Amino acid sequence: MSRLATTFARLKGEGRAALVTYVMGGDPTQGDTAAILDALVAGGADVIELGMPFTDPMADGPAIQKAGLRALDANTTTADIFAMAAAFRARHPSVPLVLMGYANPMVRRGAEWFAAECAKAGVDGVICVDIPPEQDRDLGPALRAAGVDPIRLATPTTDAKRLPAVLDGASGFLYYVSVAGITGLQQAAQASIEDAVARLKAGTDLPVAVGFGVRTPEQAAAIAAVADGVVVGSAIVDIVGQEGATAAPAVRQFIEALSGAIRSADREKAA
Amino acid sequence: MTEAIPNSPLPNSLRSYPDAQGQFGQFGGRYVSETLMPLILDLEGEYRAAKADPAFKAEFDDLLANYVGRPSPLYYAERLTEHLGGAKIYLKREELNHTGAHKINNCIGQILLARRMGKTRIIAETGAGQHGVATATVAARFGLPCTIFMGAVDVARQQPNVFRMKLLGAEVRPVISGAQTLKDAMNEALRDWVANVHDTFYIIGTAAGPHPYPELVRDFQSVIGNETRQQILAVEGRLPDMLIAPVGGGSNAIGLFHPFLDDADVAMVGTEAAGDGVDTGRHAASLTGGTPGVLHGNRTYLLQDEDGQITEPHSISAGLDYPGIGPEHSWLHEIGRVKYVPVTDNEAVDSFQRLTKLEGIIPALESAHAVAACEKIAPTMGKDKIIVVNLSGRGDKDIPTIADRLGVAL
């Protein structure tokens, strides 16, 4: 069983949702990422998404755009990202780690190369924003062969007719992008999230994690009550943007607040 | 205009691409976020239906004739021909179209598709502002609100076009991300689109982006090649020996080339913007100086580093200042059907001035790149040979750039 499957199964047993947290690798510099990743874990994050910077992040809002630019300005390379992942894996043997980014840096040296590096660095899954199921052949087969989960995205525009195509070949978890838009801006109405999660869970046994626009412990708790996971990204990236190289304590504090809210929400749900 | 051209390509025809996956060989495809994917599939379905609908074609042809002013002339450039002393040179006069370039052909087609799909808002990206002006024009003509994304650097250096777009009723939104030029404008348009998929149609300005855009833009621009074919047969009784067109994204070039792809005796040359020279690193020649990768919805040749980060292009021509190229061109390059040659800023500026003086036609800097290639090639060909150069746009917009280059204060 993969670390993702193990973690989601364990949390399900505990009756709570996973806190999935995103930070940009190399933001503000390569040397700062390890402490920030450790702060995520120490604060109570269950799954880590490590962003790969890209010059042209078409699906991201201002927070993650700027984070990517900071990382690239600090000369963060693909090799640096894998070094961060491998070092994280050595420090945290059981915490799931997922790479998230865009197709071009992932396929630049060939999908097989990328998948092999993921496996070598202890990366458990990959979220590629601009490889939809129709282009799965570009990356999916290589990841599966290397034992890395290709994590698919579902959105409000993914209708019932299309959902089976999204689920075909998906593993790890299903990432529900709760708003049609870019990262970090508006949040979806709670009712629409509940409907969507119910619809997705009717079609798959994969855990469903919900993200986009989740910024506060209250929002995270509300989503945790209906989904298997809550994804928080831009709000954390904003803290790194403000605090810079010394962001780790503030990040940890914020993650503790999110994690605490999710745990108490799930306790109420259980009770 | 297009009735003489067979509608269904023969098996083994170079004109039968893209395939069902939207690919031209290994290039093209649909690299978009899941949010956009259903819309891309809808667009493809709607485009198939429109293509089969005689009423759609009739309205498109009528607007091209009476609004755009087609057919554009195929003009024998007698003095340029004499000056070069080789092949006979014809200019396809796309610069005489309404709004001054070939861009309007595609915009007419896409806004008709937008209306068919019930979309009520138009967005587009622009570099120099030519596609922005053409989009704002058709949006005005069809009474649809329109937002144009334009890099802040380009907004500052293309003020007349910015004002034209505003006069036409468009909102011009300056983009402050990245290098604040065309590539960043396209990123921002994609971000707007993903947030407004329910009511917004994105009129992409070149034969690039996710399938079916490269195909439909090419089809709308193929009016250029279809007319050229009829016109040259009428005056010369035969097909030309060579076609030359400038290539940024490559929509005017593919529009000229595509109807001739299966005519093995017609050679084709696309000119890429070599900026200061391909060996200087300051250029926009994706095929000559780039490698295949994925950007803006398609796999194609890109200017990129070893990690797949996109590098900044450079060209004196804002319309060619883009780090990619349409996927069909990447394929035609790889199979060798079209030869792509680099042309530097200096060469384009020289040819800009020469054509202006010899023929009384001020070409767009983009088109001047094709004229420059023609000036090198024509003298090596016999006087019995025929070259057609696509004069894709007029150069009024470039007067300040040329003045600056020549050290003249306006």
PDB file of N, CA and C in Angstrom, chain B residues 233-264:
ATOM      1  N   LEU B 233      -3.423  31.005 -60.722  1.00  0.00           N
ATOM      2  CA  LEU B 233      -3.840  30.218 -61.889  1.00  0.00           C
ATOM      3  C   LEU B 233      -4.445  31.132 -62.938  1.00  0.00           C
ATOM      4  N   ALA B 234      -5.180  32.149 -62.480  1.00  0.00           N
ATOM      5  CA  ALA B 234      -5.832  33.056 -63.429  1.00  0.00           C
ATOM      6  C   ALA B 234      -4.796  33.897 -64.180  1.00  0.00           C
ATOM      7  N   VAL B 235      -3.755  34.385 -63.498  1.00  0.00           N
ATOM      8  CA  VAL B 235      -2.808  35.278 -64.186  1.00  0.00           C
ATOM      9  C   VAL B 235      -1.625  34.547 -64.808  1.00  0.00           C
ATOM     10  N   GLU B 236      -1.214  33.443 -64.220  1.00  0.00           N
ATOM     11  CA  GLU B 236      -0.020  32.756 -64.721  1.00  0.00           C
ATOM     12  C   GLU B 236      -0.334  31.397 -65.333  1.00  0.00           C
ATOM     13  N   GLY B 237      -1.527  30.902 -65.075  1.00  0.00           N
ATOM     14  CA  GLY B 237      -1.899  29.598 -65.615  1.00  0.00           C
ATOM     15  C   GLY B 237      -1.184  28.432 -64.949  1.00  0.00           C
ATOM     16  N   ARG B 238      -0.537  28.688 -63.842  1.00  0.00           N
ATOM     17  CA  ARG B 238       0.137  27.594 -63.127  1.00  0.00           C
ATOM     18  C   ARG B 238       0.340  27.979 -61.667  1.00  0.00           C
ATOM     19  N   LEU B 239       0.743  26.984 -60.887  1.00  0.00           N
ATOM     20  CA  LEU B 239       0.989  27.246 -59.473  1.00  0.00           C
ATOM     21  C   LEU B 239       2.352  27.911 -59.296  1.00  0.00           C
ATOM     22  N   PRO B 240       2.554  28.617 -58.175  1.00  0.00           N
ATOM     23  CA  PRO B 240       3.862  29.241 -57.941  1.00  0.00           C
ATOM     24  C   PRO B 240       4.927  28.191 -57.616  1.00  0.00           C
ATOM     25  N   ASP B 241       6.187  28.578 -57.724  1.00  0.00           N
ATOM     26  CA  ASP B 241       7.278  27.675 -57.370  1.00  0.00           C
ATOM     27  C   ASP B 241       7.589  27.739 -55.881  1.00  0.00           C
ATOM     28  N   MET B 242       7.258  28.882 -55.291  1.00  0.00           N
ATOM     29  CA  MET B 242       7.586  29.032 -53.875  1.00  0.00           C
ATOM     30  C   MET B 242       6.621  29.992 -53.188  1.00  0.00           C
ATOM     31  N   LEU B 243       6.311  29.660 -51.936  1.00  0.00           N
ATOM     32  CA  LEU B 243       5.527  30.553 -51.070  1.00  0.00           C
ATOM     33  C   LEU B 243       6.430  30.974 -49.918  1.00  0.00           C
ATOM     34  N   ILE B 244       6.362  32.232 -49.543  1.00  0.00           N
ATOM     35  CA  ILE B 244       7.147  32.703 -48.397  1.00  0.00           C
ATOM     36  C   ILE B 244       6.226  33.489 -47.468  1.00  0.00           C
ATOM     37  N   ALA B 245       6.276  33.166 -46.180  1.00  0.00           N
ATOM     38  CA  ALA B 245       5.430  33.870 -45.210  1.00  0.00           C
ATOM     39  C   ALA B 245       6.159  33.998 -43.883  1.00  0.00           C
ATOM     40  N   PRO B 246       5.887  35.068 -43.153  1.00  0.00           N
ATOM     41  CA  PRO B 246       6.488  35.213 -41.829  1.00  0.00           C
ATOM     42  C   PRO B 246       5.775  34.302 -40.825  1.00  0.00           C
ATOM     43  N   VAL B 247       6.530  33.846 -39.819  1.00  0.00           N
ATOM     44  CA  VAL B 247       5.969  32.930 -38.816  1.00  0.00           C
ATOM     45  C   VAL B 247       6.290  33.423 -37.413  1.00  0.00           C
ATOM     46  N   GLY B 248       5.243  33.771 -36.668  1.00  0.00           N
ATOM     47  CA  GLY B 248       5.392  33.984 -35.231  1.00  0.00           C
ATOM     48  C   GLY B 248       4.731  32.769 -34.605  1.00  0.00           C
ATOM     49  N   GLY B 249       3.423  32.880 -34.315  1.00  0.00           N
ATOM     50  CA  GLY B 249       2.621  31.696 -34.034  1.00  0.00           C
ATOM     51  C   GLY B 249       2.391  30.952 -35.341  1.00  0.00           C
ATOM     52  N   GLY B 250       2.210  31.750 -36.409  1.00  0.00           N
ATOM     53  CA  GLY B 250       2.185  31.149 -37.743  1.00  0.00           C
ATOM     54  C   GLY B 250       0.836  31.061 -38.416  1.00  0.00           C
ATOM     55  N   SER B 251      -0.121  31.935 -38.039  1.00  0.00           N
ATOM     56  CA  SER B 251      -1.455  31.772 -38.626  1.00  0.00           C
ATOM     57  C   SER B 251      -1.527  32.252 -40.064  1.00  0.00           C
ATOM     58  N   ASN B 252      -0.826  33.341 -40.409  1.00  0.00           N
ATOM     59  CA  ASN B 252      -0.895  33.773 -41.817  1.00  0.00           C
ATOM     60  C   ASN B 252      -0.166  32.769 -42.698  1.00  0.00           C
ATOM     61  N   ALA B 253       0.948  32.233 -42.180  1.00  0.00           N
ATOM     62  CA  ALA B 253       1.746  31.288 -42.968  1.00  0.00           C
ATOM     63  C   ALA B 253       0.972  29.998 -43.210  1.00  0.00           C
ATOM     64  N   ILE B 254       0.350  29.454 -42.164  1.00  0.00           N
ATOM     65  CA  ILE B 254      -0.371  28.193 -42.369  1.00  0.00           C
ATOM     66  C   ILE B 254      -1.574  28.436 -43.267  1.00  0.00           C
ATOM     67  N   GLY B 255      -2.162  29.643 -43.178  1.00  0.00           N
ATOM     68  CA  GLY B 255      -3.289  29.979 -44.052  1.00  0.00           C
ATOM     69  C   GLY B 255      -2.888  30.014 -45.516  1.00  0.00           C
ATOM     70  N   LEU B 256      -1.688  30.488 -45.796  1.00  0.00           N
ATOM     71  CA  LEU B 256      -1.192  30.495 -47.180  1.00  0.00           C
ATOM     72  C   LEU B 256      -0.749  29.101 -47.607  1.00  0.00           C
ATOM     73  N   PHE B 257      -0.027  28.407 -46.716  1.00  0.00           N
ATOM     74  CA  PHE B 257       0.596  27.134 -47.095  1.00  0.00           C
ATOM     75  C   PHE B 257      -0.412  25.988 -47.246  1.00  0.00           C
ATOM     76  N   HIS B 258      -1.362  25.932 -46.342  1.00  0.00           N
ATOM     77  CA  HIS B 258      -2.150  24.702 -46.199  1.00  0.00           C
ATOM     78  C   HIS B 258      -2.807  24.226 -47.495  1.00  0.00           C
ATOM     79  N   PRO B 259      -3.437  25.124 -48.261  1.00  0.00           N
ATOM     80  CA  PRO B 259      -4.063  24.649 -49.497  1.00  0.00           C
ATOM     81  C   PRO B 259      -3.056  24.119 -50.528  1.00  0.00           C
ATOM     82  N   PHE B 260      -1.773  24.354 -50.332  1.00  0.00           N
ATOM     83  CA  PHE B 260      -0.748  23.900 -51.283  1.00  0.00           C
ATOM     84  C   PHE B 260       0.078  22.722 -50.761  1.00  0.00           C
ATOM     85  N   LEU B 261      -0.225  22.218 -49.575  1.00  0.00           N
ATOM     86  CA  LEU B 261       0.670  21.229 -48.959  1.00  0.00           C
ATOM     87  C   LEU B 261       0.862  19.976 -49.815  1.00  0.00           C
ATOM     88  N   ASP B 262      -0.191  19.605 -50.547  1.00  0.00           N
ATOM     89  CA  ASP B 262      -0.078  18.391 -51.354  1.00  0.00           C
ATOM     90  C   ASP B 262       0.488  18.655 -52.754  1.00  0.00           C
ATOM     91  N   ASP B 263       0.798  19.906 -53.048  1.00  0.00           N
ATOM     92  CA  ASP B 263       1.389  20.229 -54.345  1.00  0.00           C
ATOM     93  C   ASP B 263       2.907  20.177 -54.201  1.00  0.00           C
ATOM     94  N   ALA B 264       3.465  19.001 -54.510  1.00  0.00           N
ATOM     95  CA  ALA B 264       4.877  18.747 -54.192  1.00  0.00           C
ATOM     96  C   ALA B 264       5.820  19.734 -54.866  1.00  0.00           C
TER      97      ALA B 264
END
